[in-house]
Short mmCIF file of C-alpha atoms in Angstrom, two decimals:
data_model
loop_
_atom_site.label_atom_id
_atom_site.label_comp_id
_atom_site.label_asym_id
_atom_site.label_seq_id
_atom_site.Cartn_x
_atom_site.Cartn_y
_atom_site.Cartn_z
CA UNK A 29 32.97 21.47 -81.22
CA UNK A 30 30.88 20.14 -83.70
CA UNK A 31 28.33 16.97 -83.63
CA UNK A 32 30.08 13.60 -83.77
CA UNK A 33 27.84 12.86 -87.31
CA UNK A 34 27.27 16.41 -88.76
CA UNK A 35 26.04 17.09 -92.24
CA UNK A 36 28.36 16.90 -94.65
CA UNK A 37 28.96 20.70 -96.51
CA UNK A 38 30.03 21.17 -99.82
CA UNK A 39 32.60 23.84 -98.71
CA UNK A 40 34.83 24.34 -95.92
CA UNK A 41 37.49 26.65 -94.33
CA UNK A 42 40.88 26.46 -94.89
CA UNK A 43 44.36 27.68 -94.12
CA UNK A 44 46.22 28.11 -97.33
CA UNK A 45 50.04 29.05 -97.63
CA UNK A 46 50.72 31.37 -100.36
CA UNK A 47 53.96 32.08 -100.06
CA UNK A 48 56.24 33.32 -97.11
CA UNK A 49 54.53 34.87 -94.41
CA UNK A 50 51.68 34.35 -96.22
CA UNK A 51 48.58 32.10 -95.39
CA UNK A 52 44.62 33.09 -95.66
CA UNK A 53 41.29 31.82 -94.60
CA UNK A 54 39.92 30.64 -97.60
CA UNK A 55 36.84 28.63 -98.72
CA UNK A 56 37.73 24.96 -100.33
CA UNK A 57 35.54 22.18 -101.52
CA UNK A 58 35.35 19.61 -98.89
CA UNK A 59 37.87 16.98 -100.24
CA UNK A 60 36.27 13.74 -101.88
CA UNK A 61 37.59 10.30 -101.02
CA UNK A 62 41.16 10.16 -102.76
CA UNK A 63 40.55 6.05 -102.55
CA UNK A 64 38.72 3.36 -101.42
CA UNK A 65 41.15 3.31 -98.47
CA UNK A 66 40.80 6.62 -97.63
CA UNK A 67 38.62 8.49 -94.63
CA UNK A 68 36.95 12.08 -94.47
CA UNK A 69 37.48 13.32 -91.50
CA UNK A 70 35.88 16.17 -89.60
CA UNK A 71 38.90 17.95 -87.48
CA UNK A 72 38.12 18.71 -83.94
CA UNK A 73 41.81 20.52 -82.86
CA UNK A 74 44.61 21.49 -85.40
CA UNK A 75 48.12 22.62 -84.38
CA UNK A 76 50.86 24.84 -85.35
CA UNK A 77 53.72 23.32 -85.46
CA UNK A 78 57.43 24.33 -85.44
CA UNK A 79 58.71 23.05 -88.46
CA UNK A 80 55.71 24.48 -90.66
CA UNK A 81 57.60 28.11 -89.67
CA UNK A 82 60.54 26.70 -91.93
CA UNK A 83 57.74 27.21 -95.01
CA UNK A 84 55.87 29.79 -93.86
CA UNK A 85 59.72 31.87 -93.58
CA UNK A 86 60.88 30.72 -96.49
CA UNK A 87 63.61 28.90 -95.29
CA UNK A 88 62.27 25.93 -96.80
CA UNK A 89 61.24 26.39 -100.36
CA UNK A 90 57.92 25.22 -101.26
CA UNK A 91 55.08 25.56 -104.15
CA UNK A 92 51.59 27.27 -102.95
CA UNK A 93 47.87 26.60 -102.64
CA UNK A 94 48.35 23.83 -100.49
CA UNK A 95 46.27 23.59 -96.86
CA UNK A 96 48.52 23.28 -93.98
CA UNK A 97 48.68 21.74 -91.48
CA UNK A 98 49.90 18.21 -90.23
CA UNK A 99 49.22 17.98 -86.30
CA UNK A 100 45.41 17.12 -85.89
CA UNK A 101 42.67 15.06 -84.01
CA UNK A 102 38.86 14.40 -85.46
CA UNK A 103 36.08 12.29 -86.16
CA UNK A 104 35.31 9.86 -89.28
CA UNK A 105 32.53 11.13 -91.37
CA UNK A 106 32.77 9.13 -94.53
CA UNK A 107 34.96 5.69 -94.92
CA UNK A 108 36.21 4.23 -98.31
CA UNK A 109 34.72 0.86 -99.19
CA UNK A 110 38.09 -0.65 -98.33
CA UNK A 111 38.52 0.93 -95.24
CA UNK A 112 38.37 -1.74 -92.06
CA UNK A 113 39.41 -0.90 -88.80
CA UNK A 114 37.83 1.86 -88.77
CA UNK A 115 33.90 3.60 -89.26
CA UNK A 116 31.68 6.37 -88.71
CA UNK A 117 32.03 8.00 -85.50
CA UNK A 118 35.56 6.75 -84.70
CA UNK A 119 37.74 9.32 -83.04
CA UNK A 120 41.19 9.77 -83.64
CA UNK A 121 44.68 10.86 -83.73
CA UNK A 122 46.74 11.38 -87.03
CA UNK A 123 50.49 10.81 -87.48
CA UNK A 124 51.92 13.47 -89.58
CA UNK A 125 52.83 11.25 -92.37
CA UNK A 126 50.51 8.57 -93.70
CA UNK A 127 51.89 4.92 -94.40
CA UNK A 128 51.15 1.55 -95.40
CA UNK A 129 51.31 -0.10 -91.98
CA UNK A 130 53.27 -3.57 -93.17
CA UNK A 131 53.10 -3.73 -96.86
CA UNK A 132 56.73 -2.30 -97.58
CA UNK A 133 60.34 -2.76 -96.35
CA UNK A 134 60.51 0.14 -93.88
CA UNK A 135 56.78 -0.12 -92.34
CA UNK A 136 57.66 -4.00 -91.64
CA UNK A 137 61.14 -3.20 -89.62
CA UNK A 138 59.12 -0.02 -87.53
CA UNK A 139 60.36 3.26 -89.89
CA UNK A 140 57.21 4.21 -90.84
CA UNK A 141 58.46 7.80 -91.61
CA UNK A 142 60.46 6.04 -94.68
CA UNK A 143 57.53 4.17 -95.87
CA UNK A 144 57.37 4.25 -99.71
CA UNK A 145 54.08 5.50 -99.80
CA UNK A 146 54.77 8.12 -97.29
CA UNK A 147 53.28 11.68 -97.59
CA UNK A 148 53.78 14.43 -95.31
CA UNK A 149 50.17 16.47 -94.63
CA UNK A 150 50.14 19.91 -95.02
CA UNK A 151 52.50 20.12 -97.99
CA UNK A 152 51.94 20.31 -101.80
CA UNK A 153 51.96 16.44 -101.68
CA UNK A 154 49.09 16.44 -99.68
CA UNK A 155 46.59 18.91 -97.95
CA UNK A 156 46.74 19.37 -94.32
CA UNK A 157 44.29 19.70 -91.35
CA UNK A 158 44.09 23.68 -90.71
CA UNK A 159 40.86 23.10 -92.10
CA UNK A 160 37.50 21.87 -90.76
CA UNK A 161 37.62 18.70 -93.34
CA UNK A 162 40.73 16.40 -94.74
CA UNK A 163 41.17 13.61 -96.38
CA UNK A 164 43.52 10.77 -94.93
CA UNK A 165 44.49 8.51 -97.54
CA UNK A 166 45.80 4.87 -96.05
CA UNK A 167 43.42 5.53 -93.43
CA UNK A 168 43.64 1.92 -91.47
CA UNK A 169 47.48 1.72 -91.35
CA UNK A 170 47.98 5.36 -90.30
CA UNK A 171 45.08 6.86 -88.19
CA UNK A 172 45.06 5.57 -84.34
CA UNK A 173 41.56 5.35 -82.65
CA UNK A 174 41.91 8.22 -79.84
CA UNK A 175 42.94 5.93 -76.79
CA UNK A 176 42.21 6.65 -73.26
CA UNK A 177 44.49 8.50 -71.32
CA UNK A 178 44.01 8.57 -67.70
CA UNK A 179 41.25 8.84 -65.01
CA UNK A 180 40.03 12.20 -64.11
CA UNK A 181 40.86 13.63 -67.87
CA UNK A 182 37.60 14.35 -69.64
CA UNK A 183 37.09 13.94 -73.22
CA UNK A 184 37.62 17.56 -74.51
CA UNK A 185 41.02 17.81 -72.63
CA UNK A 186 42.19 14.85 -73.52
CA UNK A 187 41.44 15.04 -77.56
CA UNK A 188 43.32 18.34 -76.93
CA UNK A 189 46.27 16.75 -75.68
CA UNK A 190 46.53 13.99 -78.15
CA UNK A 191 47.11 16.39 -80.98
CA UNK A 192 50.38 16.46 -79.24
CA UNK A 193 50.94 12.66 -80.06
CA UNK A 194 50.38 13.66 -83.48
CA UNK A 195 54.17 15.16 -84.10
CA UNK A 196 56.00 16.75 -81.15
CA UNK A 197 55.33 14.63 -78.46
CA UNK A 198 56.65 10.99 -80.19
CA UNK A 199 59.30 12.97 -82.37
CA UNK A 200 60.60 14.51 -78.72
CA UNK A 201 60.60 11.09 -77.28
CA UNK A 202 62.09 9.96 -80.76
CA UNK A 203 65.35 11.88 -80.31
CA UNK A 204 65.89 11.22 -76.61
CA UNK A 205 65.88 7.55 -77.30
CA UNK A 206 67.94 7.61 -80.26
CA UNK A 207 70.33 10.29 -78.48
CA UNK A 208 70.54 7.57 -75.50
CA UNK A 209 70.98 4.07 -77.41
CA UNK A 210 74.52 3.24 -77.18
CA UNK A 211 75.67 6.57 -76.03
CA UNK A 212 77.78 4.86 -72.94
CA UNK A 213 80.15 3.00 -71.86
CA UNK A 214 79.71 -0.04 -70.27
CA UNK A 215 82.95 -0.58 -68.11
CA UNK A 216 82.29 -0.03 -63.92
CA UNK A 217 81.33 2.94 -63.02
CA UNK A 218 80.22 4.61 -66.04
CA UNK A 219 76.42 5.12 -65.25
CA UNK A 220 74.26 4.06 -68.53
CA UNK A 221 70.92 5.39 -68.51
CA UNK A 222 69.11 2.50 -68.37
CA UNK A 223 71.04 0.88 -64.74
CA UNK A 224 70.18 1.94 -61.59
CA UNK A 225 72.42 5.34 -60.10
CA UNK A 226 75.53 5.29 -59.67
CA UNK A 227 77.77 6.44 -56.58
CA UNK A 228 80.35 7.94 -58.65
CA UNK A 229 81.41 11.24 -58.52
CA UNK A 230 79.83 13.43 -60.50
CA UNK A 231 81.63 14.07 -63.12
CA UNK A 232 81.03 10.52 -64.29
CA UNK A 233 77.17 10.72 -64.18
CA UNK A 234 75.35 10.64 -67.29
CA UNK A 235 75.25 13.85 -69.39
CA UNK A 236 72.87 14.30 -71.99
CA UNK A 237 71.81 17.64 -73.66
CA UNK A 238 68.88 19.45 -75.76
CA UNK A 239 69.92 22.02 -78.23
CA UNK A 240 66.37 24.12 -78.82
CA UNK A 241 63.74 24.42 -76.51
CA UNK A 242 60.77 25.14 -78.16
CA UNK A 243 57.59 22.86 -78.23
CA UNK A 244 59.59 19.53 -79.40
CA UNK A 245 62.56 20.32 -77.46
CA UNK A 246 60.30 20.64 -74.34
CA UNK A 247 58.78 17.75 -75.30
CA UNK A 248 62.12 15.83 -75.81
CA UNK A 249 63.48 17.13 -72.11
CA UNK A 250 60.13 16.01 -70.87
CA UNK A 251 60.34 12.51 -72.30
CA UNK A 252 64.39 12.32 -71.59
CA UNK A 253 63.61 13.01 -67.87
CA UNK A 254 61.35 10.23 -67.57
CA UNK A 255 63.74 7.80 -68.96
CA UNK A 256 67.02 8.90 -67.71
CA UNK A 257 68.18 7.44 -64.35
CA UNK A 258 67.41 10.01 -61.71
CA UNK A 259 71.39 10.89 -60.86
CA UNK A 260 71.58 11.56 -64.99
CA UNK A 261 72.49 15.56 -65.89
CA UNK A 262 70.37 17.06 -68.46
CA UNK A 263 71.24 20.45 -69.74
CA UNK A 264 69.42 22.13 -71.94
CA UNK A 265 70.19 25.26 -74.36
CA UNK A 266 68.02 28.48 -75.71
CA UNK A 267 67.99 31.63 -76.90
CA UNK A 268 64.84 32.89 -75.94
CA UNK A 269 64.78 33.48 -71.62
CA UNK A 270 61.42 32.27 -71.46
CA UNK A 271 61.47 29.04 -73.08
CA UNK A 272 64.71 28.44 -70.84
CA UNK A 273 62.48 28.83 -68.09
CA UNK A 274 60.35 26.02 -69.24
CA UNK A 275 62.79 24.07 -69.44
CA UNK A 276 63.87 24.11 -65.52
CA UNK A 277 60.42 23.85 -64.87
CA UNK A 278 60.73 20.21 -66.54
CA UNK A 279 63.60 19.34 -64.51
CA UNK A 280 66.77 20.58 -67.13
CA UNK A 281 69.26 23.24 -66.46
CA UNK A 282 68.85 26.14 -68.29
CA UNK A 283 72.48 27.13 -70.33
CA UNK A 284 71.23 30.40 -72.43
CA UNK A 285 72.98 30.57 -75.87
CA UNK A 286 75.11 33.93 -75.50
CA UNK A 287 76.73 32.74 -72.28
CA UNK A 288 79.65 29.83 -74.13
CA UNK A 289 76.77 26.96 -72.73
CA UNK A 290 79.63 24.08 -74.18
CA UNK A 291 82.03 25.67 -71.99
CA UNK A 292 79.96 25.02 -68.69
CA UNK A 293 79.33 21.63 -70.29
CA UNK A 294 82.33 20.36 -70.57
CA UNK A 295 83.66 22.22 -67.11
CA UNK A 296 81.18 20.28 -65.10
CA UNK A 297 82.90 16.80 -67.63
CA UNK A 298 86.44 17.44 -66.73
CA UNK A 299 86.62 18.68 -70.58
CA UNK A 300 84.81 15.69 -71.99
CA UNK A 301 81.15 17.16 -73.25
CA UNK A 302 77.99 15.69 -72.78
CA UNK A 303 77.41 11.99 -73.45
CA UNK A 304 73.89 12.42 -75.51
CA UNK A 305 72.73 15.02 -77.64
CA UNK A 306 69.05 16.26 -78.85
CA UNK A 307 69.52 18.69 -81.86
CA UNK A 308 66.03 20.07 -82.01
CA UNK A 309 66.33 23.26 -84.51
CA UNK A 310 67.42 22.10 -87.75
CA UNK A 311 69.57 25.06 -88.39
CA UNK A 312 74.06 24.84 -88.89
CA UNK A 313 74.47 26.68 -85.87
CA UNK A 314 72.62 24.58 -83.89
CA UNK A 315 73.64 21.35 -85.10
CA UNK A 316 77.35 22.81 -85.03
CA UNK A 317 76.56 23.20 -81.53
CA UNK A 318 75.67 20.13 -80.82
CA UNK A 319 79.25 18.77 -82.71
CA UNK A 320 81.05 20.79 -80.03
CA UNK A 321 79.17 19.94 -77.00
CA UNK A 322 79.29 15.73 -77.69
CA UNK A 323 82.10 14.14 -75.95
CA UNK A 324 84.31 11.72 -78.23
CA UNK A 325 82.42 8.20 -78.82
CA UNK A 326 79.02 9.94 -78.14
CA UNK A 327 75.84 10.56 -79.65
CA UNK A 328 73.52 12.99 -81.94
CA UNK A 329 70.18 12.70 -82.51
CA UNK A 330 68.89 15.29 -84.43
CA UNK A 331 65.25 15.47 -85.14
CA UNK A 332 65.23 19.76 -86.79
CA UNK A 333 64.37 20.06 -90.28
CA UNK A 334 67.85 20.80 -91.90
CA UNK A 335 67.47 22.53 -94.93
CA UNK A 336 71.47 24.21 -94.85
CA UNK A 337 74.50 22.60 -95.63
CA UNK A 338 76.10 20.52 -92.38
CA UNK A 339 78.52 22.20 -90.59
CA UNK A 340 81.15 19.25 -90.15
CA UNK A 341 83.69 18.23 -91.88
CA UNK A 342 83.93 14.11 -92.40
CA UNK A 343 87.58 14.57 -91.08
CA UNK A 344 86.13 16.39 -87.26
CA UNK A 345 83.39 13.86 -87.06
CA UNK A 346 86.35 10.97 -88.19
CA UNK A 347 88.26 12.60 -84.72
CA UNK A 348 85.51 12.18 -82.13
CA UNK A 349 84.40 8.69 -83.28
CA UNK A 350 80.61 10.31 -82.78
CA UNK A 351 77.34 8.71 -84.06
CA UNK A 352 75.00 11.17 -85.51
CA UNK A 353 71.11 10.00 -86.42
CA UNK A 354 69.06 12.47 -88.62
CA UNK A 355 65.49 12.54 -89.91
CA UNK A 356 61.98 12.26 -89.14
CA UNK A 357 60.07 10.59 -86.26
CA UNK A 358 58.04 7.37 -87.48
CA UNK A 359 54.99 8.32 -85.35
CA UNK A 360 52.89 5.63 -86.08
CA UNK A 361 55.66 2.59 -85.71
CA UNK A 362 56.52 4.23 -81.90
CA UNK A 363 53.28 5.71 -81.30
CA UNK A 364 52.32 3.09 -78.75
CA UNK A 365 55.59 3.49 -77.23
CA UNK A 366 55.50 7.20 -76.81
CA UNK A 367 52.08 7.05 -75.76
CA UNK A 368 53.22 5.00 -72.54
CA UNK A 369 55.51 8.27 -71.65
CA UNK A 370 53.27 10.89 -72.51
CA UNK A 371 50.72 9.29 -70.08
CA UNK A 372 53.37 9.95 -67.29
CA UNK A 373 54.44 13.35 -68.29
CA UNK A 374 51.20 14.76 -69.75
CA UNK A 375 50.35 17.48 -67.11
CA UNK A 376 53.58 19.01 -67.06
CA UNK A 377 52.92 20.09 -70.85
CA UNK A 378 49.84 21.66 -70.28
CA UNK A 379 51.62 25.11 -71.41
CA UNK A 380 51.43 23.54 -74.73
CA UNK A 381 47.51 23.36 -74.78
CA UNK A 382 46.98 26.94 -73.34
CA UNK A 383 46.62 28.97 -76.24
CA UNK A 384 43.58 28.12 -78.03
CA UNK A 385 41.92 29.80 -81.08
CA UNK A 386 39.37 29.89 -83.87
CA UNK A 387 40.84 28.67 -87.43
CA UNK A 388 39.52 32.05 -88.61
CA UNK A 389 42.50 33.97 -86.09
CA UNK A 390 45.26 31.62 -88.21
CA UNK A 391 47.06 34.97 -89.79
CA UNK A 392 47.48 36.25 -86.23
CA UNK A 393 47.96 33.08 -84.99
CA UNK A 394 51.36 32.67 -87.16
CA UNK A 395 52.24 35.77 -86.96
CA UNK A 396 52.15 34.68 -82.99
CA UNK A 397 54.47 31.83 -82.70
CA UNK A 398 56.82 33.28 -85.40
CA UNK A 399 57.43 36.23 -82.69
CA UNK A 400 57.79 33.27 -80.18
CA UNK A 401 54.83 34.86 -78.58
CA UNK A 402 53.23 31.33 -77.04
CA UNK A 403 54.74 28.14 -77.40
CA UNK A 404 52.36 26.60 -79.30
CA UNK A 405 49.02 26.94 -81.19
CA UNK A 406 46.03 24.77 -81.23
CA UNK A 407 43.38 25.36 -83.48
CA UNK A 408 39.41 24.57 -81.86
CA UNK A 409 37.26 23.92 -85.78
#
């Protein structure tokens, strides 16, 4: 890791997409101030996240040249003359999306992700961190100062664990609280999942489910667990064994996709399906999935980058009387929020800090969690 106040190059490194399973290494000017509100900050850890495979596959169609990257921690090395909150030296966190803080419509009511000055890092729209240097435009209302996490967590872990609370952790806590607002009934004996246990039998105990269990999906079941009542059933559904196995280890049961997973949901419901649903993917399948699985008058959350057509008609959805919720996590309106869970369930996601590398392995490094190799990447600049 580098000095807190290092000398300021006139080049850096930088991960560049260049088209489908295609990024480099390159060297880039080390971004000016794009505004008197903006920061330059000098990245300490970068992630890989999930969604940035939908670009790098080609799933999601996107110009090139741009610096990936939206999941990163660092230090402030140069501050805009409008800048206020924060100043040299200042650690922090960055939300994957930048916003205004309280100057529009959406920031003001606590959708930050809708903000009309929103721009997702890591895109054409704006470069990301997978480089030792970025600019954060907006820098006061988006960037949080790194806050202390626990006792007995020194300062190098911990930075490496908030670049969870940068995307994956607060959109995983996201859906589970979306997938659990108003996804009960509240006549006796239906168990809510924010009353004490019921005595019921089980088949009346709340149900909810995760469709996907890779980094935000572990995330999600990791965050649902903690606010679920501790009678609550929470399934969870994969294709790939070993993330499945992650997923018990975080207190779900594991249904693996090829073995009819909505059928042993809605066995153990006396045919109902579960109450709550996380769609994590962003793919038809898995959000037709999630359709199937959701009992009548329940609930979809669904936090996966869709880029398909959805895979329900208005006249199915019209017969369950379900309430689905798309789009993207407002990090910085619920970051405070999130952070209060991620305190409690921190150590059990240590899997997702465990594969560190240099910014110069990045080709290897996607070429990694495409294969589903590790669970997740962080980058040490």
């Amino acid at each position: 890791m580098t000095p807190i106040h290092p000398e300021i190059p006139k080049t850096m490194a930088a991960v560049v997409f260049n088209g489908p399973h295609n990024i480099s290494l390159e060297t880039k000017p080390v971004p000016a101030l794009s505004s008197p509100g903006s920061v330059l900050l000098r990245v300490n850890y970068t992630a890989l996240c999930g969604s940035e495979l939908h670009v790098f596959r080609g799933h999601q169609p996107s110009p090139t040249g741009f610096i990936m990257g939206h999941e990163f921690t660092g230090v402030v090395v140069r501050a805009g003359a409008d800048v206020r909150t924060l100043a040299v030296g200042d650690k922090v966190v960055s939300p994957f999306t930048i916003s205004c803080g309280n100057n529009c419509f959406y920031c003001k009511h606590g959708a930050s992700s809708r903000c009309t000055k929103s721009r997702l890092f890591g895109t054409a729209a704006l470069d990301g961190g997978q480089a030792e240097y970025v600019d954060v435009p907006l820098a006061d209302a988006t960037l949080v100062k790194q806050p202390h996490l626990k006792p007995g967590v020194d300062p190098v872990s911990a930075e490496k664990k908030l670049v969870l609370m940068a995307d994956i952790f607060p959109t995983g806590y996201f859906a589970a609280k979306n997938a659990f607002k108003e996804a009960y009934f509240t006549q006796p004996g239906y168990n809510r999942p924010d009353t004490p246990p019921s005595t019921d039998s089980e088949t009346s105990r709340f149900v909810a489910l995760v469709v996907g269990c890779g980094p935000v999906g572990l995330c999600a079941i990791a965050a649902a667990k903690h606010l679920l009542p501790p009678d609550a059933i929470l399934y969870a559904i994969d294709s790939v064994p070993a993330r499945l196995e992650l997923a018990k280890s975080l207190g779900a049961i594991a249904l693996p996709l090829d073995q009819d997973p909505v059928a042993t949901i809605k066995k153990a419901t006396e045919g109902r399906g579960a109450d709550a649903v996380m769609e994590i993917v962003g793919h038809a399948s898995a959000l037709r999935l999630a359709f199937d699985a959701v009992r009548p008058w329940g609930r979809i959350a669904s936090v996966g980058v869709h880029n398909e057509d959805i895979p329900i008609t208005g006249n199915e959805a019209y017969g369950k009387n379900i309430t689905i919720q798309f789009g993207r996590c407002p990090v910085r309106s619920i970051f405070d929020d999130a952070l209060k869970v991620f305190v409690q369930v921190m150590d059990q996601l240590d899997f997702l800090t465990g594969t560190v590398v240099k910014l110069a392995d990045a080709k290897e490094a996607y070429d990694l969690f495409d294969q589903h190799k590790v669970e997740k990447i962080i980058f040490e600049i």
